[in-house]
């Protein structure tokens, strides 16, 4: 059964999702303990300030938490052109045949066929543009004398793909260089399927002790995979939201998770999505299902789902999420889920109470607006 948002009749433009955030509220490092982050309980009309480890008491036995088990790869690679010009690649997707799809940051784009010398002693050969991204992505072949596959090369020579707003002072300059702390903390404790260029950040707050407490509470768990792309950080640039071209991300929903969702819904339980990536996965699948028992859907493939106010949610009842960038598609998603005016009020409260924002920041618990 779908649920139409009360915002469905309102007309929203890009400026509606803008806000001014003090720079000091952008978290530059994770909290000392994962579950010690703050949790803004936004389920009711009035916001409540909590700590993330209190989550089990806020859920009910029989609720189903759905996590994204994607594993962040060391997708940031550095190298140079034959002319000596420096460049950076940010790998979005690994393809068969040692090919990857990547963003290329360079002063002047080299011609197709150019062999780039990469830091660590391997090469990246430019094959051309990737057609599914409006010219923003390129195809490369990564290779070395040992015949290592792209995942091995990234793990050995790559860097953690930190978001652009993480900027730390180093040797008198501002840098977003990764550290050993990032290699450990910009990753969930249950990550297992490599392929993400960004972390499913809402899940970063879970540690083993909290998972054990959820189990003791009778809260059930299931996993999906969505390989988060760097496009998640890109602001929407068109004032008319209908003109925005959504980035594509690959997802998979295992059979066990499909069954757990069907069982939960059949007994009247709640689906609790951990992060917007889980929402995108679940609602993409739900929109493709043809049977009343969630059958016949596309359980694996690419999604370009763009969730804005007025969206009809079919599966997700509660959402755990971090705070998102202004003018971002994720800001639009949470506004669609919990109500535009409610989200604006929660963000005002979070800023007034000095919550920490974005990937390494604090979290919210939201209920779907009926």
Coordinates of C-alpha atoms in Angstrom, one line a residue:
X1 CA 0.0 0.0 0.0
X2 CA 1.4 3.4 -0.9
X3 CA 1.3 6.5 1.2
X4 CA 0.9 9.8 -0.5
X5 CA 2.7 12.7 1.3
X6 CA 0.6 15.7 2.3
X7 CA 3.3 17.8 0.5
X8 CA 2.2 16.2 -2.8
X9 CA 0.2 19.3 -3.9
X10 CA 3.0 21.8 -3.1
X11 CA 5.4 22.9 -5.8
X12 CA 9.0 22.9 -4.6
X13 CA 12.0 24.4 -6.2
X14 CA 15.7 24.1 -5.5
X15 CA 15.8 27.1 -3.2
X16 CA 13.4 25.5 -0.8
X17 CA 16.1 23.0 0.2
X18 CA 18.8 25.5 0.9
X19 CA 20.0 26.5 4.3
X20 CA 23.0 28.2 5.8
X21 CA 25.2 26.0 8.1
X22 CA 27.9 27.4 10.3
X23 CA 31.2 25.8 9.1
X24 CA 32.1 24.8 12.6
X25 CA 29.2 22.4 12.7
X26 CA 30.6 20.3 9.9
X27 CA 32.2 17.3 11.6
X28 CA 35.8 16.8 10.5
X29 CA 36.5 13.7 12.6
X30 CA 34.2 10.9 13.9
X31 CA 33.1 10.8 17.5
X32 CA 35.4 8.9 19.9
X33 CA 32.9 6.1 20.0
X34 CA 30.5 5.2 17.2
X35 CA 27.4 4.9 19.3
X36 CA 28.2 7.9 21.4
X37 CA 27.0 10.2 18.7
X38 CA 24.0 12.3 19.3
X39 CA 20.6 11.2 18.0
X40 CA 17.8 13.7 17.3
X41 CA 14.5 11.9 17.8
X42 CA 12.3 13.6 15.3
X43 CA 9.4 11.1 15.3
X44 CA 7.0 13.4 17.1
X45 CA 6.0 17.0 16.8
X46 CA 8.7 18.1 19.3
X47 CA 12.3 17.1 18.8
X48 CA 14.0 15.1 21.6
X49 CA 17.8 15.1 22.1
X50 CA 19.2 11.6 22.7
X51 CA 22.4 9.6 22.4
X52 CA 22.6 7.0 19.6
X53 CA 23.1 4.1 21.9
X54 CA 19.6 4.7 23.2
X55 CA 18.2 3.4 19.9
X56 CA 17.1 0.0 21.1
X57 CA 14.6 1.5 23.6
X58 CA 13.1 3.6 20.7
X59 CA 12.3 0.6 18.6
X60 CA 9.9 -2.3 19.1
X61 CA 10.5 -6.1 19.2
X62 CA 9.8 -7.4 15.7
X63 CA 11.0 -4.2 13.9
X64 CA 13.3 -5.0 11.0
X65 CA 16.4 -2.8 10.7
X66 CA 17.7 -2.8 7.1
X67 CA 21.4 -2.0 6.7
X68 CA 23.5 -1.3 3.6
X69 CA 26.4 -3.7 3.8
X70 CA 28.5 -2.0 1.0
X71 CA 32.2 -1.7 1.7
X72 CA 34.0 1.6 0.9
X73 CA 37.0 1.0 -1.4
X74 CA 40.1 3.2 -1.5
X75 CA 38.7 4.8 -4.6
X76 CA 40.8 8.0 -4.7
X77 CA 43.9 7.4 -6.9
X78 CA 46.6 9.9 -7.9
X79 CA 48.9 10.0 -10.9
X80 CA 50.1 12.1 -13.8
X81 CA 49.8 12.6 -17.5
X82 CA 52.7 11.9 -19.9
X83 CA 53.3 15.7 -19.8
X84 CA 53.8 15.6 -16.1
X85 CA 50.5 17.2 -15.2
X86 CA 49.0 15.9 -12.0
X87 CA 45.6 14.3 -11.9
X88 CA 43.2 12.5 -9.6
X89 CA 40.8 9.7 -10.3
X90 CA 37.8 8.8 -8.1
X91 CA 36.6 5.3 -9.0
X92 CA 32.8 5.0 -9.1
X93 CA 32.4 1.5 -10.4
X94 CA 34.5 -1.6 -11.2
X95 CA 33.6 -3.3 -14.5
X96 CA 34.7 -6.6 -16.0
X97 CA 38.1 -6.8 -17.8
X98 CA 40.1 -4.6 -15.4
X99 CA 38.0 -1.6 -16.4
X100 CA 36.7 1.1 -14.0
X101 CA 34.4 4.1 -14.3
X102 CA 35.9 7.1 -12.6
X103 CA 35.7 10.9 -12.2
X104 CA 38.8 12.6 -13.5
X105 CA 40.1 15.7 -11.8
X106 CA 42.7 17.3 -14.1
X107 CA 43.6 20.7 -15.5
X108 CA 43.2 19.6 -19.2
X109 CA 41.6 16.3 -20.2
X110 CA 44.0 14.0 -22.0
X111 CA 42.9 12.4 -25.3
X112 CA 41.4 8.9 -25.5
X113 CA 44.2 6.3 -25.4
X114 CA 46.5 8.2 -23.1
X115 CA 48.3 6.0 -20.6
X116 CA 48.5 7.7 -17.2
X117 CA 51.2 6.8 -14.8
X118 CA 49.7 6.2 -11.4
X119 CA 51.3 6.6 -8.0
X120 CA 52.3 3.1 -6.9
X121 CA 53.7 1.9 -10.3
X122 CA 50.6 1.0 -12.3
X123 CA 48.8 2.6 -15.2
X124 CA 45.4 3.8 -16.1
X125 CA 44.5 3.9 -19.8
X126 CA 41.7 6.3 -20.8
X127 CA 39.1 4.5 -22.9
X128 CA 36.5 7.3 -23.3
X129 CA 33.5 8.7 -21.6
X130 CA 31.0 6.6 -19.7
X131 CA 27.6 7.3 -21.3
X132 CA 25.4 7.0 -18.2
X133 CA 26.6 10.2 -16.5
X134 CA 26.1 13.2 -18.8
X135 CA 29.8 13.2 -19.7
X136 CA 31.0 13.4 -16.1
X137 CA 32.6 9.9 -15.9
X138 CA 35.3 8.2 -17.9
X139 CA 36.3 4.5 -18.5
X140 CA 39.8 3.4 -17.7
X141 CA 41.8 0.1 -17.7
X142 CA 43.9 -0.2 -14.6
X143 CA 46.9 -2.6 -15.0
X144 CA 50.3 -3.4 -13.6
X145 CA 53.0 -6.0 -14.4
X146 CA 51.7 -8.4 -11.8
X147 CA 48.2 -8.5 -13.4
X148 CA 46.4 -7.3 -10.2
X149 CA 42.7 -6.6 -10.5
X150 CA 41.4 -3.0 -9.8
X151 CA 40.2 -3.9 -6.3
X152 CA 43.7 -5.1 -5.4
X153 CA 45.3 -2.0 -6.9
X154 CA 42.9 0.4 -5.0
X155 CA 43.5 -1.4 -1.7
X156 CA 47.2 -1.2 -2.1
X157 CA 47.7 2.3 -3.6
X158 CA 44.4 4.1 -3.2
X159 CA 43.1 6.5 -0.5
X160 CA 39.9 6.7 1.4
X161 CA 37.5 8.8 -0.7
X162 CA 36.6 11.4 2.0
X163 CA 33.8 13.9 1.2
X164 CA 35.0 17.3 -0.1
X165 CA 33.7 19.1 3.0
X166 CA 36.2 17.3 5.2
X167 CA 39.1 19.7 5.2
X168 CA 41.8 19.4 7.8
X169 CA 44.9 21.6 8.5
X170 CA 48.2 19.9 7.6
X171 CA 51.6 21.5 7.4
X172 CA 50.1 25.0 7.2
X173 CA 47.6 24.0 4.4
X174 CA 44.1 22.7 4.3
X175 CA 43.8 19.2 2.9
X176 CA 41.3 16.3 2.8
X177 CA 44.0 13.7 3.0
X178 CA 42.9 10.5 4.6
X179 CA 44.4 9.0 7.8
X180 CA 44.5 5.6 9.5
X181 CA 41.5 6.8 11.5
X182 CA 39.5 7.3 8.3
X183 CA 40.4 3.8 7.0
X184 CA 38.8 2.4 10.2
X185 CA 36.0 4.8 10.9
X186 CA 34.7 5.7 7.4
X187 CA 33.5 2.1 7.2
X188 CA 30.7 0.3 8.9
X189 CA 31.4 -2.6 11.3
X190 CA 29.4 -5.0 9.0
X191 CA 30.7 -3.8 5.6
X192 CA 31.4 -6.8 3.3
X193 CA 30.6 -6.1 -0.4
X194 CA 33.3 -3.8 -1.9
X195 CA 32.2 -1.1 -4.4
X196 CA 31.3 2.1 -2.6
X197 CA 32.9 5.5 -3.2
X198 CA 31.2 6.9 -0.1
X199 CA 30.1 5.4 3.1
X200 CA 26.4 4.8 4.1
X201 CA 27.0 7.2 6.9
X202 CA 23.9 6.6 9.1
X203 CA 25.3 3.1 9.7
X204 CA 28.6 4.4 11.0
X205 CA 27.0 4.9 14.4
X206 CA 26.5 1.2 15.0
X207 CA 29.1 -0.8 17.0
X208 CA 29.1 -4.4 18.2
X209 CA 27.7 -3.5 21.6
X210 CA 24.8 -1.7 20.1
X211 CA 24.0 -4.5 17.7
X212 CA 24.0 -6.9 20.6
X213 CA 21.6 -4.6 22.5
X214 CA 19.3 -4.5 19.5
X215 CA 19.3 -8.3 19.3
X216 CA 18.4 -8.5 23.0
X217 CA 15.5 -6.1 22.4
X218 CA 14.1 -8.4 19.7
X219 CA 14.8 -6.1 16.9
X220 CA 15.6 -8.0 13.7
X221 CA 18.2 -7.2 11.1
X222 CA 18.6 -7.6 7.3
X223 CA 21.0 -6.3 4.7
X224 CA 20.8 -4.8 1.2
X225 CA 23.7 -3.6 -0.9
X226 CA 23.9 -0.3 -2.7
X227 CA 27.3 0.9 -3.8
X228 CA 27.2 4.6 -2.9
X229 CA 28.7 6.9 -5.6
X230 CA 30.3 10.3 -5.3
X231 CA 27.2 11.8 -6.9
X232 CA 25.6 11.6 -3.5
X233 CA 27.6 14.8 -2.5
X234 CA 26.7 16.7 -5.7
X235 CA 24.2 19.5 -5.2
X236 CA 21.2 19.8 -7.5
X237 CA 21.8 22.7 -10.0
X238 CA 18.5 23.1 -11.7
X239 CA 15.8 25.2 -10.0
X240 CA 13.2 23.0 -11.6
X241 CA 13.7 19.7 -9.8
X242 CA 12.1 17.8 -12.7
X243 CA 15.1 18.8 -14.9
X244 CA 17.7 17.2 -12.6
X245 CA 19.5 14.2 -14.0
X246 CA 19.9 11.7 -11.1
X247 CA 23.1 9.7 -10.8
X248 CA 22.9 5.9 -11.1
X249 CA 23.9 3.4 -8.3
X250 CA 23.9 -0.4 -8.3
X251 CA 21.9 -2.3 -5.7
X252 CA 21.1 -5.8 -4.7
X253 CA 18.5 -7.3 -2.3
X254 CA 19.2 -10.9 -1.2
X255 CA 16.5 -13.4 -1.1
X256 CA 16.7 -13.7 2.7
X257 CA 16.1 -9.9 3.0
X258 CA 13.1 -10.1 0.6
X259 CA 11.6 -12.8 2.8
X260 CA 12.3 -10.9 6.0
X261 CA 10.6 -7.8 4.6
X262 CA 7.6 -9.8 3.5
X263 CA 7.3 -11.6 6.9
X264 CA 7.6 -8.3 8.8
X265 CA 4.9 -6.6 6.7
X266 CA 2.6 -9.6 7.0
X267 CA 2.7 -9.5 10.8
X268 CA 2.3 -5.7 10.9
X269 CA 5.9 -4.9 11.8
X270 CA 7.8 -1.9 10.8
X271 CA 10.7 -1.5 8.3
X272 CA 13.4 0.7 9.7
X273 CA 15.8 1.9 7.0
X274 CA 19.3 2.6 8.2
X275 CA 20.3 5.5 5.9
X276 CA 19.0 7.0 2.7
X277 CA 20.9 4.4 0.7
X278 CA 18.7 1.7 2.2
X279 CA 15.6 3.8 1.4
X280 CA 16.7 4.2 -2.2
X281 CA 17.2 0.4 -2.5
X282 CA 14.0 -0.7 -0.8
X283 CA 11.8 1.8 -2.6
X284 CA 13.4 1.1 -6.0
X285 CA 12.6 -2.6 -5.5
X286 CA 9.1 -2.0 -4.2
X287 CA 8.2 0.2 -7.2
X288 CA 9.2 -2.7 -9.5
X289 CA 7.2 -5.4 -7.7
X290 CA 4.2 -6.8 -9.4
X291 CA 2.7 -9.1 -6.8
X292 CA 0.9 -8.3 -3.4
X293 CA 3.6 -10.4 -1.6
X294 CA 6.5 -8.2 -2.9
X295 CA 7.2 -10.6 -5.8
X296 CA 8.2 -10.0 -9.4
X297 CA 10.5 -7.1 -8.6
X298 CA 13.9 -6.2 -9.9
X299 CA 16.1 -7.4 -7.0
X300 CA 19.4 -6.4 -8.5
X301 CA 20.5 -3.6 -11.0
X302 CA 20.9 0.1 -11.3
X303 CA 18.6 2.7 -9.8
X304 CA 18.2 6.4 -10.6
X305 CA 15.3 6.9 -8.2
X306 CA 14.8 10.5 -7.3
X307 CA 12.7 10.9 -4.1
X308 CA 11.2 14.4 -3.6
X309 CA 8.2 15.6 -1.6
X310 CA 5.0 13.9 -2.9
X311 CA 6.7 10.6 -3.3
X312 CA 4.6 7.5 -2.4
X313 CA 6.6 5.4 0.0
X314 CA 5.7 1.7 -0.1
X315 CA 8.0 0.0 2.4
X316 CA 9.9 2.2 4.8
X317 CA 8.2 3.2 8.1
X318 CA 11.2 4.7 10.1
X319 CA 14.4 6.2 8.9
X320 CA 17.8 6.6 10.7
X321 CA 19.8 9.2 8.8
X322 CA 22.6 11.8 9.2
X323 CA 22.1 15.5 8.4
X324 CA 22.5 16.3 4.7
X325 CA 24.0 19.0 2.5
X326 CA 21.8 21.9 1.4
X327 CA 20.3 21.6 -2.1
X328 CA 21.1 17.9 -2.2
X329 CA 18.9 15.0 -3.4
X330 CA 19.2 13.5 0.1
X331 CA 17.8 16.7 1.7
X332 CA 14.9 16.3 -0.7
X333 CA 14.5 12.6 0.3
X334 CA 14.2 13.2 4.0
X335 CA 11.8 16.1 3.4
X336 CA 9.6 13.7 1.3
X337 CA 9.8 11.1 4.1
X338 CA 9.1 13.2 7.2
X339 CA 7.5 16.3 5.8
X340 CA 9.2 19.4 4.4
X341 CA 8.2 21.8 7.3
X342 CA 9.1 19.2 9.9
X343 CA 12.5 18.7 8.5
X344 CA 13.1 22.4 8.3
X345 CA 12.2 22.6 12.0
X346 CA 14.4 19.7 13.0
X347 CA 17.4 21.3 11.2
X348 CA 16.8 24.6 12.9
X349 CA 16.8 22.7 16.3
X350 CA 19.9 20.8 15.4
X351 CA 21.9 23.9 14.5
X352 CA 20.7 25.7 17.7
X353 CA 21.7 22.7 19.8
X354 CA 25.1 22.4 18.0
X355 CA 24.6 19.0 16.5
X356 CA 27.5 17.8 14.2
X357 CA 26.6 17.6 10.6
X358 CA 27.3 15.4 7.5
X359 CA 29.3 12.2 7.2
X360 CA 31.1 12.1 10.5
X361 CA 28.2 13.9 12.3
X362 CA 25.2 13.0 14.4
X363 CA 22.0 11.3 13.4
X364 CA 18.2 11.6 13.3
X365 CA 15.4 9.2 13.8
X366 CA 12.4 10.0 11.6
X367 CA 8.9 8.5 11.1
X368 CA 7.2 8.5 7.8
X369 CA 4.6 11.2 7.5
X370 CA 1.2 9.6 7.1

